[in-house]
Amino acid sequence: MASPSAFSRLNLLLPKPSLFAANFRRTQFHFFPTLSSRTISSSSSSSSSSSSSLTCSSYSNSSMKELQNPTPKRDNHFVVLGIETSCDDTAAAVVRSNGEILSQVVSSQADLLTKYGGVAPKMAEEAHSQVIDQVVQEALDNAYMTEKDLTAVAVTIGPGLSLCLRVLPWNAQQFFLHYAVGVQKARQIAGSFKLPIIGIHHMEAHALVARLTEKDLQFPFIALLISGGHNLLILARDLGQYVQLGTTIDDAIGEAYDKTAKWLGLDLRRSGGPAIEELAKEGNAKSVSFSVPMKQHKDCNFSYAGLKTQVRLAIESKKMYDMGYGLFCSDANIPISSASKEDRLARADIAAAFQRIAVLHLEERCERAIQWALKMEPSIRHLIISGGVASNHYVRSRLDMVVKKNGLQLVCPPPRLCTDNGVMVAWTGIEHFRMGRYDPPPPAEEPENFVYDLRPRWPLGEEYAEGRSDARSIRRARLHPSLTSIIQASSQQ
Ligand code: KG4
Ligand code: ZN
């Protein structure tokens, strides 16, 4: 494993940035040293064997008026293109450094999700490859810009889905191919137009997008980041300075939502979370009893694997014992749309009970995290929630109560900025670019066997020492130095 200092030494071998150095460069910060990773063949961006149809939806910013007269490139505000291909969606956005969202485009793999109940990494890579050019072009067109108007390109380079990495650690890179689609596109643009490039930590982007929507959000703050692949509680002391208060020891909450939705036969086109949220409104959350995970562990870590098992057993027991509801289905044999009234109600009860306990687990961990974080940083005023699951209204209202009870304020980005998007990547790029943290433009023609720096196992920050838990054994193999330690090392140079 490369230590942060070895990492920094390697950086010295790379060429200096040739652009913007006078205006923006304070610390030179390389996100793309050739430390690890895989080789991408030049054919990967053109692979299009899958017949899946992909829906493209684009969102335009409210302040479109200004776009009639786009300001020239070198005004006070700079403009960053953000590219995101780390999960199921292919997303790109153009954002101005004053926080103005000039365009946002998301192409979803909803059809693949519905058809297969999840997306395998190879399938995801193909789907991303099919639409990446179109998504980026649409983001530029909607912003009334060309690549020449950009100041820099930001792209997500890690971390991967914790589940994939846990299950198949020996060839984790294979589960990371879809990241490479975005990175390849970002490097092509940056290379051709001599633009600096910024490598982005996906979870940092989920957190920092809250500073775009809430202009008063100053460091330090607490962030609960809840998505399909990650469950993180962090103390954000400053830009790039994070302390990890808790993480999941197995599955993330979004994964539990998705599996529960699948087992209940729900429509997965908008992913499992929104389907459970809807159905839960019809159910009685107290009618099925599930136990709250990790009660005996007085820390801020999470676990959702056990709750998933409880849900599966509850569904199976309903099926076996018939419970007076008629035949109850598991494994989506009968879709909810064809279920009888009683069957629907039984499923709604499970959805509501699952959601209540899943969120109670978040509430308990947040309560403790607030106490820990305030000990380190008494000036904290905000707790932010972000990531796909944070778009859930029940989650928001329950956490709002916890946060208010502790004298803090809850900040939630709007739902379309909570789920994966290019805006959060562009904005995080803007935040780091301002501090001079970026890589120089790559060469216009990259060698075919060029090795990209992708980071499947990349912590945001170091673990809070007092919060270490026996329940979590950290596998250190191929663990990348944390973002915080890299930034600290580079600023000490
Ligand atoms: O952040 P995200 O878009 O992608 C990842 O980084 O994983 O999060 C996706 C997750 C999925 O598991 C999805 O089911 C969940 O967020 N999600 C929700 C809701 N909307 C999306 N979960 C609960 N309620 C929602 N309304
Ligand atoms: Zn995400």
Coordinates of C-alpha atoms in Angstrom, one line a residue, residues 2-15 28 30 32-36 493:
A2 CA 1.3 3.4 -0.8
S3 CA 1.7 5.7 2.2
P4 CA 0.7 9.4 1.8
S5 CA 4.3 10.4 1.6
A6 CA 5.1 7.9 -1.1
F7 CA 2.1 9.2 -2.9
S8 CA 3.4 12.7 -2.7
R9 CA 6.8 11.8 -4.0
L10 CA 5.2 10.2 -7.0
N11 CA 3.4 13.4 -7.7
L12 CA 6.6 15.2 -8.1
L13 CA 7.3 13.2 -11.2
L14 CA 4.3 14.5 -13.0
P15 CA 4.4 17.6 -15.1
Q28 CA -0.4 21.4 -6.3
H30 CA -2.6 15.3 -7.9
F32 CA -4.3 11.0 -10.9
P33 CA -0.9 9.5 -10.1
T34 CA -0.4 6.2 -11.8
L35 CA -0.5 4.2 -8.5
S36 CA -2.9 1.5 -9.2
Q493 CA 5.1 19.9 1.3

